[in-house]
PDB file of C-alpha atoms in Angstrom:
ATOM      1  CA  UNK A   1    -107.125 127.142 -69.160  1.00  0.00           C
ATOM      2  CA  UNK A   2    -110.720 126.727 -69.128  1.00  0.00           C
ATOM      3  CA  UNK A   3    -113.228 129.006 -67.533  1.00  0.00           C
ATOM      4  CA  UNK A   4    -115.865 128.534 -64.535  1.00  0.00           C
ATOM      5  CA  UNK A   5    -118.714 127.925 -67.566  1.00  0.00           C
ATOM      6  CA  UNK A   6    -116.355 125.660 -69.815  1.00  0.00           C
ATOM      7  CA  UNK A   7    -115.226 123.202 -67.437  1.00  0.00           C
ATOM      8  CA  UNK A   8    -119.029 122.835 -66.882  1.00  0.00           C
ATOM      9  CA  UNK A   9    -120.371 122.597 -69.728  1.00  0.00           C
ATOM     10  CA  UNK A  10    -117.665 120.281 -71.179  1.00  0.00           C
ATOM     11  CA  UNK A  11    -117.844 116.897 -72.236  1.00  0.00           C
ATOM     12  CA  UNK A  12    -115.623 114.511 -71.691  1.00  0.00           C
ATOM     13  CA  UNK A  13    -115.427 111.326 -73.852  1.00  0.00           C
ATOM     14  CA  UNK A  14    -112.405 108.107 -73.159  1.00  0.00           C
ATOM     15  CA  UNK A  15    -111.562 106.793 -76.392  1.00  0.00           C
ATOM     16  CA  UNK A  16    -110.490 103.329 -75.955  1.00  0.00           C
ATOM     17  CA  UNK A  17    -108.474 101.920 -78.951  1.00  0.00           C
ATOM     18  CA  UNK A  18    -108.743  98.942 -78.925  1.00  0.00           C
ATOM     19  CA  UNK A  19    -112.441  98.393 -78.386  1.00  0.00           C
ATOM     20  CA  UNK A  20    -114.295 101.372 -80.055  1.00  0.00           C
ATOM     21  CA  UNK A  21    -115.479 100.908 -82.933  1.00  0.00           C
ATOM     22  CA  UNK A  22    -114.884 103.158 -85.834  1.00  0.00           C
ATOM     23  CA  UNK A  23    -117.749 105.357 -87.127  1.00  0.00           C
ATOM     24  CA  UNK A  24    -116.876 104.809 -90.683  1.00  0.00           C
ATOM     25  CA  UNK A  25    -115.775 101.367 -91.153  1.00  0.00           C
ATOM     26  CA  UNK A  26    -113.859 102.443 -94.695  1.00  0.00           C
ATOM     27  CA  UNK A  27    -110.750 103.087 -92.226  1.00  0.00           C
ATOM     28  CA  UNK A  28    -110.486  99.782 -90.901  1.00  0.00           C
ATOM     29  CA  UNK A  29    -108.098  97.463 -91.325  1.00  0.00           C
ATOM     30  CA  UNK A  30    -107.272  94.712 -89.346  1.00  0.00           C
ATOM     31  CA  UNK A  31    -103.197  94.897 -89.370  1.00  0.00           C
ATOM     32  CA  UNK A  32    -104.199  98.473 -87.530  1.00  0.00           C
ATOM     33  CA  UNK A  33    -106.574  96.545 -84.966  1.00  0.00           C
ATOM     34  CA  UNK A  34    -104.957  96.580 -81.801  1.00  0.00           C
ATOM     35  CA  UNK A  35    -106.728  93.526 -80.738  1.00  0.00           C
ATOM     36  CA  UNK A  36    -104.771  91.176 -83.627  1.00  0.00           C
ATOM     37  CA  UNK A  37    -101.429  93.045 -83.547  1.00  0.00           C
ATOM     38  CA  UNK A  38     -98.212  92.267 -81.575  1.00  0.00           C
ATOM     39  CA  UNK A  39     -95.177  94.065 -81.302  1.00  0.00           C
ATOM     40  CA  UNK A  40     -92.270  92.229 -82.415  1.00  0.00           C
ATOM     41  CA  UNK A  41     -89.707  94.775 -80.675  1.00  0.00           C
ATOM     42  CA  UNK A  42     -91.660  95.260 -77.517  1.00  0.00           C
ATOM     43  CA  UNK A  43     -93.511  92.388 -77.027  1.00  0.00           C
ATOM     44  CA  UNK A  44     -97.033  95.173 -76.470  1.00  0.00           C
ATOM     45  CA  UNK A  45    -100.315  93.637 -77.774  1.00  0.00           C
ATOM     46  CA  UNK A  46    -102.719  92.332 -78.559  1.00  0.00           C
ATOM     47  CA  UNK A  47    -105.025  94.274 -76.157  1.00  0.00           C
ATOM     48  CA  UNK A  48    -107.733  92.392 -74.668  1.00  0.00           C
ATOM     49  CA  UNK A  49    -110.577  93.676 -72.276  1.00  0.00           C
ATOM     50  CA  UNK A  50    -109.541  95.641 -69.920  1.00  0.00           C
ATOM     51  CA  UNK A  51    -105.874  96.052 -70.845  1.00  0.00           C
ATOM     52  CA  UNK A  52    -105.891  99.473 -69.634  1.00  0.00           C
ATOM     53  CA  UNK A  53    -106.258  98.704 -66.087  1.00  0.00           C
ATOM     54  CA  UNK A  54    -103.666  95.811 -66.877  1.00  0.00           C
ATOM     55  CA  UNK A  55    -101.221  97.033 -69.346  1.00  0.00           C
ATOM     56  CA  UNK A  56     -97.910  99.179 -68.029  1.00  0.00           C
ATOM     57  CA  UNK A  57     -96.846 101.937 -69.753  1.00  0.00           C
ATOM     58  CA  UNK A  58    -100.162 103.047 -71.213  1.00  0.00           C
ATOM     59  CA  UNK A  59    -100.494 106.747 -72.304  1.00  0.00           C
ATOM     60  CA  UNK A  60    -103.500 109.357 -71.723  1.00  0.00           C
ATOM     61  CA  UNK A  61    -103.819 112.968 -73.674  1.00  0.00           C
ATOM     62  CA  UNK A  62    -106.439 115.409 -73.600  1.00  0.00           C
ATOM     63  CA  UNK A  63    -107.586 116.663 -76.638  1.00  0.00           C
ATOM     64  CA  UNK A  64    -110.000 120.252 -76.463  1.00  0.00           C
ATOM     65  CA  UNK A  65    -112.100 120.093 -79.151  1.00  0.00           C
ATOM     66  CA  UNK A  66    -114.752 123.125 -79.891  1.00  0.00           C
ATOM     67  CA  UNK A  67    -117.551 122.486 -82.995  1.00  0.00           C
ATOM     68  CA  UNK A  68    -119.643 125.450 -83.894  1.00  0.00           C
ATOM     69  CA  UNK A  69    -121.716 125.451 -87.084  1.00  0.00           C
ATOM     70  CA  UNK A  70    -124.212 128.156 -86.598  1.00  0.00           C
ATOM     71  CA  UNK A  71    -127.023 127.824 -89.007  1.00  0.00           C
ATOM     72  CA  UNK A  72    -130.137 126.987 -88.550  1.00  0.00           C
ATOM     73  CA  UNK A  73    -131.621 123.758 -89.392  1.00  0.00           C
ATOM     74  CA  UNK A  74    -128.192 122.193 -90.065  1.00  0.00           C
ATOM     75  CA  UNK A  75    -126.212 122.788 -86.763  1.00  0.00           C
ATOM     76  CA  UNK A  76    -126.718 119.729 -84.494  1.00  0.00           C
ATOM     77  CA  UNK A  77    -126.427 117.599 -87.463  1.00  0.00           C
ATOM     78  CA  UNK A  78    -122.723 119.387 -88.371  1.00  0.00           C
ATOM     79  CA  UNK A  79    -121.962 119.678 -85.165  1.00  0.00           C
ATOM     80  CA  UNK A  80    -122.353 116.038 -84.869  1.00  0.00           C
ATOM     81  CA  UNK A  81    -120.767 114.848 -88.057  1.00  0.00           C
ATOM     82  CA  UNK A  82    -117.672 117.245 -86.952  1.00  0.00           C
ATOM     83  CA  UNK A  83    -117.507 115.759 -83.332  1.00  0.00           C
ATOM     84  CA  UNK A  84    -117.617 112.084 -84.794  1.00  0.00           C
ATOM     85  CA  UNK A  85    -115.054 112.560 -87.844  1.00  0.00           C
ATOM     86  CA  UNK A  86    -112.373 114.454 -84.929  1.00  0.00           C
ATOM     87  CA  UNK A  87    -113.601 110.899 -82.580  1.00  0.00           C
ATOM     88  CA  UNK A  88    -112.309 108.657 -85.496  1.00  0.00           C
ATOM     89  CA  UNK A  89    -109.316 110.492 -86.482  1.00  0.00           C
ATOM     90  CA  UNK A  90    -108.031 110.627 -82.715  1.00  0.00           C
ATOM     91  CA  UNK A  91    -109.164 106.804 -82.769  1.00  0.00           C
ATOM     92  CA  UNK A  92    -107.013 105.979 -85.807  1.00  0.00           C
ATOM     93  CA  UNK A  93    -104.054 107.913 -85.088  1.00  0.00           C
ATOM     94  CA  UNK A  94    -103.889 106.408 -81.257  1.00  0.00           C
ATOM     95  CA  UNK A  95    -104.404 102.809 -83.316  1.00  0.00           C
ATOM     96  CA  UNK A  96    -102.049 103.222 -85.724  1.00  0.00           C
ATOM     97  CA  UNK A  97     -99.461 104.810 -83.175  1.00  0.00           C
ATOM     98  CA  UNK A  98     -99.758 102.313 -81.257  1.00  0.00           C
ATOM     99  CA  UNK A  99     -99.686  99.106 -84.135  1.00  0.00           C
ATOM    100  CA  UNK A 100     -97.004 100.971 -86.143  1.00  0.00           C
ATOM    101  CA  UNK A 101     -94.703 101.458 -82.825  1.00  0.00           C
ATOM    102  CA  UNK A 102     -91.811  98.597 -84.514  1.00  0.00           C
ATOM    103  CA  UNK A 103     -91.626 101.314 -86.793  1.00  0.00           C
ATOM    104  CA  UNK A 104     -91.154 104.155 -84.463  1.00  0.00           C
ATOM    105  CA  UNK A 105     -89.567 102.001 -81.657  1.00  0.00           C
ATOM    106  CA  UNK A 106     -86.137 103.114 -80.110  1.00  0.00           C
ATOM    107  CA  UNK A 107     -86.068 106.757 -82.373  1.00  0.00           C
ATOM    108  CA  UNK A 108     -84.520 109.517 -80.970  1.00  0.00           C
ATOM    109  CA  UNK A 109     -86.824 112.652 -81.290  1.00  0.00           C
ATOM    110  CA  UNK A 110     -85.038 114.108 -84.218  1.00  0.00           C
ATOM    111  CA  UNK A 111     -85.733 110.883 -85.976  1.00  0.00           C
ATOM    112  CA  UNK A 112     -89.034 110.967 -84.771  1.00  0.00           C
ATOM    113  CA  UNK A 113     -89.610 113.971 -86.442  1.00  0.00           C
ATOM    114  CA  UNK A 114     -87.837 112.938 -89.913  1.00  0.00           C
ATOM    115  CA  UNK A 115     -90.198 110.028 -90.026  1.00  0.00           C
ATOM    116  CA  UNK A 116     -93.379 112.196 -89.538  1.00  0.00           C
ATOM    117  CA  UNK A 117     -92.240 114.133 -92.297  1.00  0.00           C
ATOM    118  CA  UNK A 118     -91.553 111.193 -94.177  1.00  0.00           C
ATOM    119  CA  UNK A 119     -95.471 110.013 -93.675  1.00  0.00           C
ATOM    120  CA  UNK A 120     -96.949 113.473 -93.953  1.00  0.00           C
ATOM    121  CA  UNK A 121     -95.369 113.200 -97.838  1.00  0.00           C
ATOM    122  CA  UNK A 122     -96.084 109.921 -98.308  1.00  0.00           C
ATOM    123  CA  UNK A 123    -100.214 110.787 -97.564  1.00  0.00           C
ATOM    124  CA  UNK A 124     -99.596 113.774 -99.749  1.00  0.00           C
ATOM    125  CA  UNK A 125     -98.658 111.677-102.426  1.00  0.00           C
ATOM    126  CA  UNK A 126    -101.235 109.679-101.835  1.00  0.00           C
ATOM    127  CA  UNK A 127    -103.827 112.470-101.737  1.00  0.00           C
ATOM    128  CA  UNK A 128    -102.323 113.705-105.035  1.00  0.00           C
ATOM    129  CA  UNK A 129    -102.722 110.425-107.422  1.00  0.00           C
ATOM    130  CA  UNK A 130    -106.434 110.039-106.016  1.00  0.00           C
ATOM    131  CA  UNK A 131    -107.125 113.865-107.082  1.00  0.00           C
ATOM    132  CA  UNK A 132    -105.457 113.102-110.309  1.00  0.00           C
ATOM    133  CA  UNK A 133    -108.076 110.277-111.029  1.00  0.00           C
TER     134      UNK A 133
END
């Protein structure tokens, strides 16, 4: 748990994917836009305004995130580059968990698994031929 001091001091920001925008817009694509995607196995999207006080089931995690970058002249402006890029990678995730769920849809948890493994090689590969150019 938190202490006294931390609970204080922390700040807590919603993340709404469907509506917030992407700091860097290089991620975007509009197939993972919740706003323009519908599910053809569940029948979910698109989200509109408000959908989260509309939509049933809708899902809510807490993510604890601490930035330090202790040097001077440069630590609000890393701190604040750090705080954004872990905004827009909990963004995208949520979006593409959310737009990729035909994929996912119906999985047991062992298959789950198997197809996060499957993706986690997949961006390796990925990574790989763009550090090979």
């Amino acid at each position: 748990g938190l202490s006294e001091e931390e609970l204080q001091t922390r700040l807590l920001e919603e993340v709404d994917i469907a509506f917030d925008e992407l700091s860097n817009q290089n991620h975007y694509k509009k197939e993972e836009d919740p706003k323009f995607f519908k599910s053809v196995k569940t029948g979910r999207g698109p989200l509109i305004e408000g959908w989260r006080s509309m939509d049933e089931p809708i899902m809510c995690s807490y993510k604890l995130v601490n930035a330090s970058f202790e040097v001077w002249g440069l630590q609000t402006k890393v701190e604040d580059f750090i705080q954004r890029s872990i905004r827009d990678v909990l963004l995208l995730g949520h979006r593409q968990a959310f737009t990729w769920i035909d994929e996912w849809y119906g999985m047991t948890l062992a298959d789950v698994r198997a197809f996060e493994r499957q993706k986690q090689a997949e961006t390796n590969e990925k990574l790989k031929a763009t550090d090979d150019n």
